[in-house]
Amino acid sequence: MTALQTFVLPECITGSSADKALGHALIKAWQTDGIFQITSTPDQELALQSALQASKRFFKMPHAVKASCLSDLSYSGYVFSGEEVTAGERDNPEIFTVCKDLPHTSEQVQQGWPCHGPAPWPDADYKSSMQNYMDELGLVGEKLLELVALGLELPDKNTLISLTKNGWHHMRVLRFPAESSSTSRGIGAHTDYGLLVIASQDDVGGLYIRPPVPGEKRNRNWLQSESSAGQFEHQEPWTFVKPVPRVFTVFPGDILQFLTDGLLLSTPHKVKLNTRERFAFAYFHEPHFEAVARPVLGSERDTSIHYGEHFTNMFMRCYPERTTTKRIHRENRLAHIERLKDEVFRPQQQYPN
Ligand SMILES: O=C(O)CCC(=O)C(=O)O
Ligand SMILES: [Fe+2]
């Protein structure tokens, strides 16, 4: 394939004909390539470089210090190389995950909601550089969702961002070791769980994505019985995502596939190790924990995904042995999800007239 298509985001989205044309172009790029690039602004680039330097400092810390950045309340924190498994095989990056950073005093943490808690930062400097970068990407995510709504010709350009107010956005910072004589596996083929994946990488290279293939059946990864982990791993086509300075790459996650009834597909991707260590960021722009997503296209409009349940299921599936998962089981924290779903789906009370 030639270079990926690259777009520049406008200052703000008004719904103008230029915005609509851009929205259509983004949709078309995803439907043909599975991914596109966005040119970053100088502020975004500064935030990225600061987060990258801070992350390199973090990963150089002694293993015991990194391993102590762990929480049994939230999935934020350190993931050691080999802890994550995709389709039964160990993946090789070490990772720092940042989920919503909620103080012990917040209502949901006090009540014991699953996945809710403070992020176990190694220090204040790492926290501020990561939060600053995530805030920049949050603005990119919101603009993209407005453009996507316009590109899908939804009657209201706010349809998708109505799901993401106080969204459960999260981020993975990944350090991949250089390949060795025993392995070149980075991460096995998978799809990501949410609406949008906004990724950036250094100059080393290793990410591959699978473009849409006409007639190919794609799994619905949000269903227990249709995990996309490991699918197509050894089957072409895969597109190498060439490192390009000063761009983000963007592709759809599972929830966008669900919302669009498969018009947009959650892009499968995998990572191969290279001859040098590699750093990458994967930012996930997500619905609010309590949001209920229903398809905006297609004939299945009355099906739904409760986002908090989906996130919790996916992380429990990914980290069955993590202390966070064990505490969810031990304290029956899933009962909170059941209660939230009951509140949404309980039939309206009938009053005699
Ligand atoms: O290494 C990358 O570029 C992507 C990482 C990834 O797929 C993930 O963290 O889910
Ligand atoms: Fe991923």
GROMACS .gro file of C-alpha atoms and ligand atoms in nm:
model
  364
    1MET     CA    1   0.000   0.000   0.000
    2THR     CA    2   0.109   0.358  -0.057
    3ALA     CA    3   0.127   0.601   0.237
    4LEU     CA    4  -0.174   0.627   0.467
    5GLN     CA    5  -0.416   0.911   0.407
    6THR     CA    6  -0.342   1.213   0.626
    7PHE     CA    7  -0.594   1.473   0.742
    8VAL     CA    8  -0.575   1.802   0.930
    9LEU     CA    9  -0.845   1.867   1.191
   10PRO     CA   10  -1.017   2.207   1.189
   11GLU     CA   11  -1.010   2.434   1.499
   12CYS     CA   12  -1.373   2.354   1.570
   13ILE     CA   13  -1.648   2.153   1.405
   14THR     CA   14  -1.949   2.360   1.300
   15GLY     CA   15  -2.122   2.117   1.066
   16SER     CA   16  -2.018   2.321   0.759
   17SER     CA   17  -2.000   2.157   0.418
   18ALA     CA   18  -1.621   2.138   0.458
   19ASP     CA   19  -1.670   1.946   0.786
   20LYS     CA   20  -1.917   1.710   0.615
   21ALA     CA   21  -1.674   1.648   0.329
   22LEU     CA   22  -1.396   1.576   0.579
   23GLY     CA   23  -1.627   1.340   0.772
   24HIS     CA   24  -1.706   1.147   0.452
   25ALA     CA   25  -1.336   1.126   0.367
   26LEU     CA   26  -1.252   0.986   0.714
   27ILE     CA   27  -1.521   0.717   0.681
   28LYS     CA   28  -1.402   0.626   0.334
   29ALA     CA   29  -1.038   0.601   0.449
   30TRP     CA   30  -1.140   0.362   0.730
   31GLN     CA   31  -1.349   0.155   0.489
   32THR     CA   32  -1.062   0.114   0.244
   33ASP     CA   33  -0.749   0.123   0.464
   34GLY     CA   34  -0.880   0.051   0.818
   35ILE     CA   35  -0.673   0.345   0.952
   36PHE     CA   36  -0.579   0.709   0.875
   37GLN     CA   37  -0.334   0.969   1.001
   38ILE     CA   38  -0.405   1.306   1.163
   39THR     CA   39  -0.138   1.576   1.156
   40SER     CA   40  -0.056   1.680   1.513
   41THR     CA   41  -0.042   2.043   1.627
   42PRO     CA   42   0.269   2.191   1.794
   43ASP     CA   43   0.096   2.172   2.136
   44GLN     CA   44   0.008   1.806   2.084
   45GLU     CA   45   0.364   1.732   1.974
   46LEU     CA   46   0.505   1.901   2.287
   47ALA     CA   47   0.266   1.703   2.508
   48LEU     CA   48   0.364   1.379   2.330
   49GLN     CA   49   0.738   1.443   2.370
   50SER     CA   50   0.698   1.524   2.739
   51ALA     CA   51   0.488   1.207   2.796
   52LEU     CA   52   0.745   1.003   2.602
   53GLN     CA   53   1.042   1.134   2.805
   54ALA     CA   54   0.852   1.075   3.131
   55SER     CA   55   0.759   0.722   3.017
   56LYS     CA   56   1.120   0.639   2.925
   57ARG     CA   57   1.222   0.754   3.275
   58PHE     CA   58   0.951   0.533   3.426
   59PHE     CA   59   1.048   0.219   3.234
   60LYS     CA   60   1.415   0.266   3.341
   61MET     CA   61   1.316   0.246   3.709
   62PRO     CA   62   1.405  -0.074   3.899
   63HIS     CA   63   1.158  -0.358   3.844
   64ALA     CA   64   1.048  -0.351   4.210
   65VAL     CA   65   0.952   0.018   4.184
   66LYS     CA   66   0.754  -0.038   3.862
   67ALA     CA   67   0.588  -0.349   4.004
   68SER     CA   68   0.471  -0.149   4.307
   69CYS     CA   69   0.265   0.074   4.074
   70LEU     CA   70  -0.031  -0.159   4.104
   71SER     CA   71  -0.386  -0.114   4.230
   72ASP     CA   72  -0.646  -0.368   4.332
   73LEU     CA   73  -0.921  -0.111   4.271
   74SER     CA   74  -0.847  -0.002   3.916
   75TYR     CA   75  -0.671  -0.152   3.613
   76SER     CA   76  -0.434   0.147   3.605
   77GLY     CA   77  -0.068   0.072   3.664
   78TYR     CA   78   0.219  -0.148   3.558
   79VAL     CA   79   0.186  -0.462   3.345
   80PHE     CA   80   0.505  -0.668   3.327
   81SER     CA   81   0.635  -0.821   3.004
   82GLY     CA   82   0.456  -1.154   2.955
   83GLU     CA   83   0.166  -1.073   3.191
   84GLU     CA   84  -0.075  -1.011   2.904
   85VAL     CA   85  -0.180  -1.308   2.698
   86THR     CA   86  -0.347  -1.288   2.355
   87ALA     CA   87  -0.507  -1.607   2.225
   88GLY     CA   88  -0.313  -1.820   2.473
   89GLU     CA   89   0.032  -1.674   2.395
   90ARG     CA   90   0.228  -1.431   2.609
   91ASP     CA   91   0.276  -1.080   2.471
   92ASN     CA   92   0.606  -0.906   2.525
   93PRO     CA   93   0.567  -0.534   2.599
   94GLU     CA   94   0.584  -0.385   2.945
   95ILE     CA   95   0.300  -0.140   2.984
   96PHE     CA   96   0.178   0.143   3.202
   97THR     CA   97  -0.200   0.175   3.185
   98VAL     CA   98  -0.380   0.496   3.283
   99CYS     CA   99  -0.753   0.462   3.349
  100LYS     CA  100  -0.973   0.732   3.501
  101ASP     CA  101  -0.786   0.852   3.811
  102LEU     CA  102  -1.048   0.872   4.086
  103PRO     CA  103  -0.963   0.964   4.446
  104HIS     CA  104  -1.060   0.734   4.734
  105THR     CA  105  -1.312   0.999   4.838
  106SER     CA  106  -1.514   0.978   4.515
  107GLU     CA  107  -1.862   0.834   4.557
  108GLN     CA  108  -1.818   0.540   4.322
  109VAL     CA  109  -1.485   0.437   4.480
  110GLN     CA  110  -1.642   0.457   4.826
  111GLN     CA  111  -1.931   0.240   4.709
  112GLY     CA  112  -1.696  -0.022   4.560
  113TRP     CA  113  -1.779   0.006   4.190
  114PRO     CA  114  -1.556  -0.225   3.981
  115CYS     CA  115  -1.257  -0.063   3.804
  116HIS     CA  116  -1.295   0.263   4.002
  117GLY     CA  117  -0.999   0.391   4.200
  118PRO     CA  118  -0.687   0.608   4.200
  119ALA     CA  119  -0.411   0.549   3.945
  120PRO     CA  120  -0.091   0.423   4.114
  121TRP     CA  121   0.147   0.683   3.965
  122PRO     CA  122   0.518   0.644   4.032
  123ASP     CA  123   0.546   1.022   4.090
  124ALA     CA  124   0.370   1.356   4.037
  125ASP     CA  125   0.579   1.442   3.732
  126TYR     CA  126   0.469   1.128   3.544
  127LYS     CA  127   0.109   1.199   3.639
  128SER     CA  128   0.109   1.556   3.508
  129SER     CA  129   0.282   1.480   3.177
  130MET     CA  130   0.051   1.185   3.106
  131GLN     CA  131  -0.264   1.373   3.206
  132ASN     CA  132  -0.164   1.666   2.987
  133TYR     CA  133  -0.114   1.437   2.686
  134MET     CA  134  -0.441   1.255   2.749
  135ASP     CA  135  -0.627   1.587   2.772
  136GLU     CA  136  -0.486   1.686   2.430
  137LEU     CA  137  -0.597   1.354   2.282
  138GLY     CA  138  -0.939   1.391   2.444
  139LEU     CA  139  -0.997   1.704   2.234
  140VAL     CA  140  -0.888   1.518   1.921
  141GLY     CA  141  -1.127   1.233   2.004
  142GLU     CA  142  -1.426   1.463   2.047
  143LYS     CA  143  -1.360   1.642   1.715
  144LEU     CA  144  -1.320   1.311   1.535
  145LEU     CA  145  -1.649   1.178   1.671
  146GLU     CA  146  -1.833   1.489   1.552
  147LEU     CA  147  -1.678   1.449   1.206
  148VAL     CA  148  -1.762   1.078   1.201
  149ALA     CA  149  -2.126   1.158   1.289
  150LEU     CA  150  -2.134   1.403   0.998
  151GLY     CA  151  -1.966   1.150   0.769
  152LEU     CA  152  -2.226   0.888   0.864
  153GLU     CA  153  -2.497   1.148   0.787
  154LEU     CA  154  -2.653   1.113   1.131
  155PRO     CA  155  -2.920   1.380   1.182
  156ASP     CA  156  -2.735   1.522   1.486
  157LYS     CA  157  -2.358   1.573   1.485
  158ASN     CA  158  -2.361   1.534   1.865
  159THR     CA  159  -2.501   1.179   1.857
  160LEU     CA  160  -2.167   1.012   1.926
  161ILE     CA  161  -2.026   1.270   2.168
  162SER     CA  162  -2.342   1.242   2.375
  163LEU     CA  163  -2.192   0.908   2.486
  164THR     CA  164  -1.850   1.045   2.580
  165LYS     CA  165  -1.926   1.323   2.833
  166ASN     CA  166  -1.686   1.247   3.119
  167GLY     CA  167  -1.580   0.949   2.906
  168TRP     CA  168  -1.390   0.651   3.043
  169HIS     CA  169  -1.088   0.742   2.827
  170HIS     CA  170  -0.773   0.547   2.900
  171MET     CA  171  -0.421   0.505   2.773
  172ARG     CA  172  -0.155   0.239   2.741
  173VAL     CA  173   0.212   0.331   2.725
  174LEU     CA  174   0.410   0.041   2.583
  175ARG     CA  175   0.780  -0.042   2.578
  176PHE     CA  176   0.868  -0.332   2.349
  177PRO     CA  177   1.209  -0.498   2.391
  178ALA     CA  178   1.424  -0.565   2.085
  179GLU     CA  179   1.357  -0.903   1.924
  180SER     CA  180   1.568  -1.195   2.041
  181SER     CA  181   1.669  -1.528   1.895
  182SER     CA  182   1.377  -1.682   2.083
  183THR     CA  183   1.093  -1.445   1.985
  184SER     CA  184   0.976  -1.163   1.763
  185ARG     CA  185   0.622  -1.155   1.907
  186GLY     CA  186   0.513  -0.814   2.032
  187ILE     CA  187   0.135  -0.840   2.074
  188GLY     CA  188  -0.087  -1.096   1.904
  189ALA     CA  189  -0.368  -0.993   1.669
  190HIS     CA  190  -0.660  -0.827   1.850
  191THR     CA  191  -0.912  -0.546   1.830
  192ASP     CA  192  -0.949  -0.271   2.091
  193TYR     CA  193  -1.264  -0.229   2.293
  194GLY     CA  194  -1.398   0.123   2.263
  195LEU     CA  195  -1.491   0.391   2.014
  196LEU     CA  196  -1.163   0.530   1.882
  197VAL     CA  197  -0.800   0.426   1.909
  198ILE     CA  198  -0.559   0.719   1.870
  199ALA     CA  199  -0.204   0.585   1.854
  200SER     CA  200   0.145   0.728   1.828
  201GLN     CA  201   0.478   0.555   1.801
  202ASP     CA  202   0.848   0.636   1.788
  203ASP     CA  203   1.062   0.585   1.477
  204VAL     CA  204   1.127   0.210   1.525
  205GLY     CA  205   0.816   0.048   1.374
  206GLY     CA  206   0.635  -0.277   1.453
  207LEU     CA  207   0.259  -0.211   1.429
  208TYR     CA  208   0.052  -0.386   1.159
  209ILE     CA  209  -0.320  -0.340   1.094
  210ARG     CA  210  -0.569  -0.544   0.893
  211PRO     CA  211  -0.769  -0.340   0.643
  212PRO     CA  212  -1.128  -0.435   0.563
  213VAL     CA  213  -1.136  -0.732   0.324
  214PRO     CA  214  -1.449  -0.758   0.106
  215GLY     CA  215  -1.664  -1.053   0.212
  216GLU     CA  216  -1.455  -1.134   0.520
  217LYS     CA  217  -1.657  -1.211   0.831
  218ARG     CA  218  -1.540  -1.012   1.131
  219ASN     CA  219  -1.608  -1.113   1.489
  220ARG     CA  220  -1.811  -0.909   1.734
  221ASN     CA  221  -1.543  -0.895   2.002
  222TRP     CA  222  -1.785  -0.759   2.262
  223LEU     CA  223  -1.957  -1.099   2.273
  224GLN     CA  224  -1.802  -1.362   2.499
  225SER     CA  225  -1.832  -1.619   2.218
  226GLU     CA  226  -1.669  -1.403   1.946
  227SER     CA  227  -1.332  -1.290   2.078
  228SER     CA  228  -1.118  -1.141   1.801
  229ALA     CA  229  -0.796  -1.234   1.983
  230GLY     CA  230  -0.558  -1.420   1.754
  231GLN     CA  231  -0.787  -1.396   1.450
  232PHE     CA  232  -0.615  -1.368   1.110
  233GLU     CA  233  -0.272  -1.365   1.285
  234HIS     CA  234  -0.102  -1.557   1.004
  235GLN     CA  235  -0.332  -1.465   0.716
  236GLU     CA  236  -0.259  -1.176   0.479
  237PRO     CA  237  -0.337  -0.891   0.425
  238TRP     CA  238  -0.164  -0.692   0.700
  239THR     CA  239  -0.048  -0.332   0.647
  240PHE     CA  240   0.274  -0.217   0.814
  241VAL     CA  241   0.208   0.118   0.986
  242LYS     CA  242   0.520   0.305   0.888
  243PRO     CA  243   0.640   0.543   1.162
  244VAL     CA  244   0.579   0.900   1.046
  245PRO     CA  245   0.680   1.199   1.262
  246ARG     CA  246   0.415   1.442   1.390
  247VAL     CA  247   0.105   1.234   1.314
  248PHE     CA  248  -0.142   1.024   1.512
  249THR     CA  249  -0.293   0.714   1.359
  250VAL     CA  250  -0.662   0.657   1.423
  251PHE     CA  251  -0.879   0.348   1.383
  252PRO     CA  252  -1.220   0.228   1.509
  253GLY     CA  253  -1.269   0.006   1.814
  254ASP     CA  254  -1.539  -0.250   1.893
  255ILE     CA  255  -1.803  -0.002   2.010
  256LEU     CA  256  -1.787   0.191   1.684
  257GLN     CA  257  -1.839  -0.136   1.492
  258PHE     CA  258  -2.140  -0.208   1.715
  259LEU     CA  259  -2.288   0.143   1.683
  260THR     CA  260  -2.259   0.142   1.304
  261ASP     CA  261  -2.388  -0.215   1.264
  262GLY     CA  262  -2.056  -0.313   1.103
  263LEU     CA  263  -2.040  -0.028   0.850
  264LEU     CA  264  -1.718   0.060   1.030
  265LEU     CA  265  -1.511  -0.237   1.144
  266SER     CA  266  -1.300  -0.254   1.457
  267THR     CA  267  -0.952  -0.270   1.304
  268PRO     CA  268  -0.751  -0.584   1.393
  269HIS     CA  269  -0.388  -0.508   1.470
  270LYS     CA  270  -0.075  -0.680   1.600
  271VAL     CA  271   0.281  -0.582   1.689
  272LYS     CA  272   0.609  -0.746   1.589
  273LEU     CA  273   0.931  -0.679   1.778
  274ASN     CA  274   1.204  -0.496   1.589
  275THR     CA  275   1.584  -0.485   1.612
  276ARG     CA  276   1.565  -0.198   1.867
  277GLU     CA  277   1.339  -0.131   2.166
  278ARG     CA  278   1.021   0.055   2.067
  279PHE     CA  279   0.788   0.294   2.253
  280ALA     CA  280   0.423   0.345   2.161
  281PHE     CA  281   0.111   0.507   2.304
  282ALA     CA  282  -0.241   0.376   2.249
  283TYR     CA  283  -0.512   0.614   2.368
  284PHE     CA  284  -0.872   0.490   2.382
  285HIS     CA  285  -1.152   0.747   2.349
  286GLU     CA  286  -1.451   0.591   2.522
  287PRO     CA  287  -1.810   0.633   2.636
  288HIS     CA  288  -1.896   0.725   2.994
  289PHE     CA  289  -1.886   0.424   3.231
  290GLU     CA  290  -2.266   0.434   3.270
  291ALA     CA  291  -2.338   0.498   2.901
  292VAL     CA  292  -2.564   0.260   2.713
  293ALA     CA  293  -2.468   0.234   2.345
  294ARG     CA  294  -2.736   0.150   2.088
  295PRO     CA  295  -2.674   0.116   1.713
  296VAL     CA  296  -2.727   0.440   1.520
  297LEU     CA  297  -2.748   0.252   1.186
  298GLY     CA  298  -2.892  -0.078   1.069
  299SER     CA  299  -3.186  -0.287   1.178
  300GLU     CA  300  -3.072  -0.391   1.528
  301ARG     CA  301  -3.150  -0.062   1.698
  302ASP     CA  302  -3.290  -0.217   2.015
  303THR     CA  303  -2.974  -0.411   2.106
  304SER     CA  304  -2.742  -0.238   2.349
  305ILE     CA  305  -2.406  -0.249   2.522
  306HIS     CA  306  -2.368  -0.114   2.874
  307TYR     CA  307  -2.020   0.039   2.844
  308GLY     CA  308  -1.915  -0.013   3.208
  309GLU     CA  309  -2.009  -0.380   3.185
  310HIS     CA  310  -1.825  -0.415   2.853
  311PHE     CA  311  -1.507  -0.248   2.988
  312THR     CA  312  -1.514  -0.458   3.306
  313ASN     CA  313  -1.573  -0.782   3.110
  314MET     CA  314  -1.292  -0.707   2.866
  315PHE     CA  315  -1.038  -0.624   3.139
  316MET     CA  316  -1.136  -0.923   3.350
  317ARG     CA  317  -1.098  -1.144   3.041
  318CYS     CA  318  -0.760  -0.990   2.962
  319TYR     CA  319  -0.622  -1.004   3.322
  320PRO     CA  320  -0.779  -1.307   3.493
  321GLU     CA  321  -0.494  -1.328   3.748
  322ARG     CA  322  -0.458  -0.957   3.831
  323THR     CA  323  -0.529  -0.845   4.185
  324THR     CA  324  -0.798  -0.608   4.053
  325THR     CA  325  -0.989  -0.899   3.896
  326LYS     CA  326  -0.958  -1.109   4.211
  327ARG     CA  327  -1.098  -0.824   4.424
  328ILE     CA  328  -1.392  -0.778   4.185
  329HIS     CA  329  -1.475  -1.148   4.233
  330ARG     CA  330  -1.405  -1.152   4.608
  331GLU     CA  331  -1.624  -0.850   4.683
  332ASN     CA  332  -1.889  -0.929   4.421
  333ARG     CA  333  -1.834  -0.586   4.268
  334LEU     CA  334  -2.019  -0.695   3.952
  335ALA     CA  335  -2.338  -0.649   4.155
  336HIS     CA  336  -2.293  -0.273   4.097
  337ILE     CA  337  -2.305  -0.332   3.722
  338GLU     CA  338  -2.620  -0.539   3.756
  339ARG     CA  339  -2.779  -0.261   3.961
  340LEU     CA  340  -2.679   0.002   3.702
  341LYS     CA  341  -2.826  -0.209   3.424
  342ASP     CA  342  -3.145  -0.266   3.622
  343GLU     CA  343  -3.184   0.109   3.661
  344VAL     CA  344  -3.153   0.161   3.285
  345PHE     CA  345  -3.354  -0.134   3.164
  346ARG     CA  346  -3.620  -0.165   3.437
  347PRO     CA  347  -3.962  -0.134   3.268
  348GLN     CA  348  -4.118   0.208   3.335
  349GLN     CA  349  -4.351   0.202   3.636
  350GLN     CA  350  -4.712   0.192   3.524
  351TYR     CA  351  -4.943   0.431   3.708
  352PRO     CA  352  -5.320   0.377   3.699
  353ASN     CA  353  -5.490   0.670   3.527
  354LIG     O1  354   0.223  -0.083   1.983
  354LIG     C1  355   0.132  -0.027   1.922
  354LIG     O2  356   0.155   0.057   1.834
  354LIG     C2  357  -0.013  -0.064   1.951
  354LIG     C3  358  -0.036  -0.127   2.084
  354LIG     C4  359  -0.173  -0.188   2.099
  354LIG     O3  360  -0.228  -0.244   2.008
  354LIG     C5  361  -0.246  -0.180   2.228
  354LIG     O4  362  -0.189  -0.131   2.326
  354LIG     O5  363  -0.363  -0.224   2.234
  355FE      FE  364  -0.448  -0.264   2.052
   0.00000   0.00000   0.00000
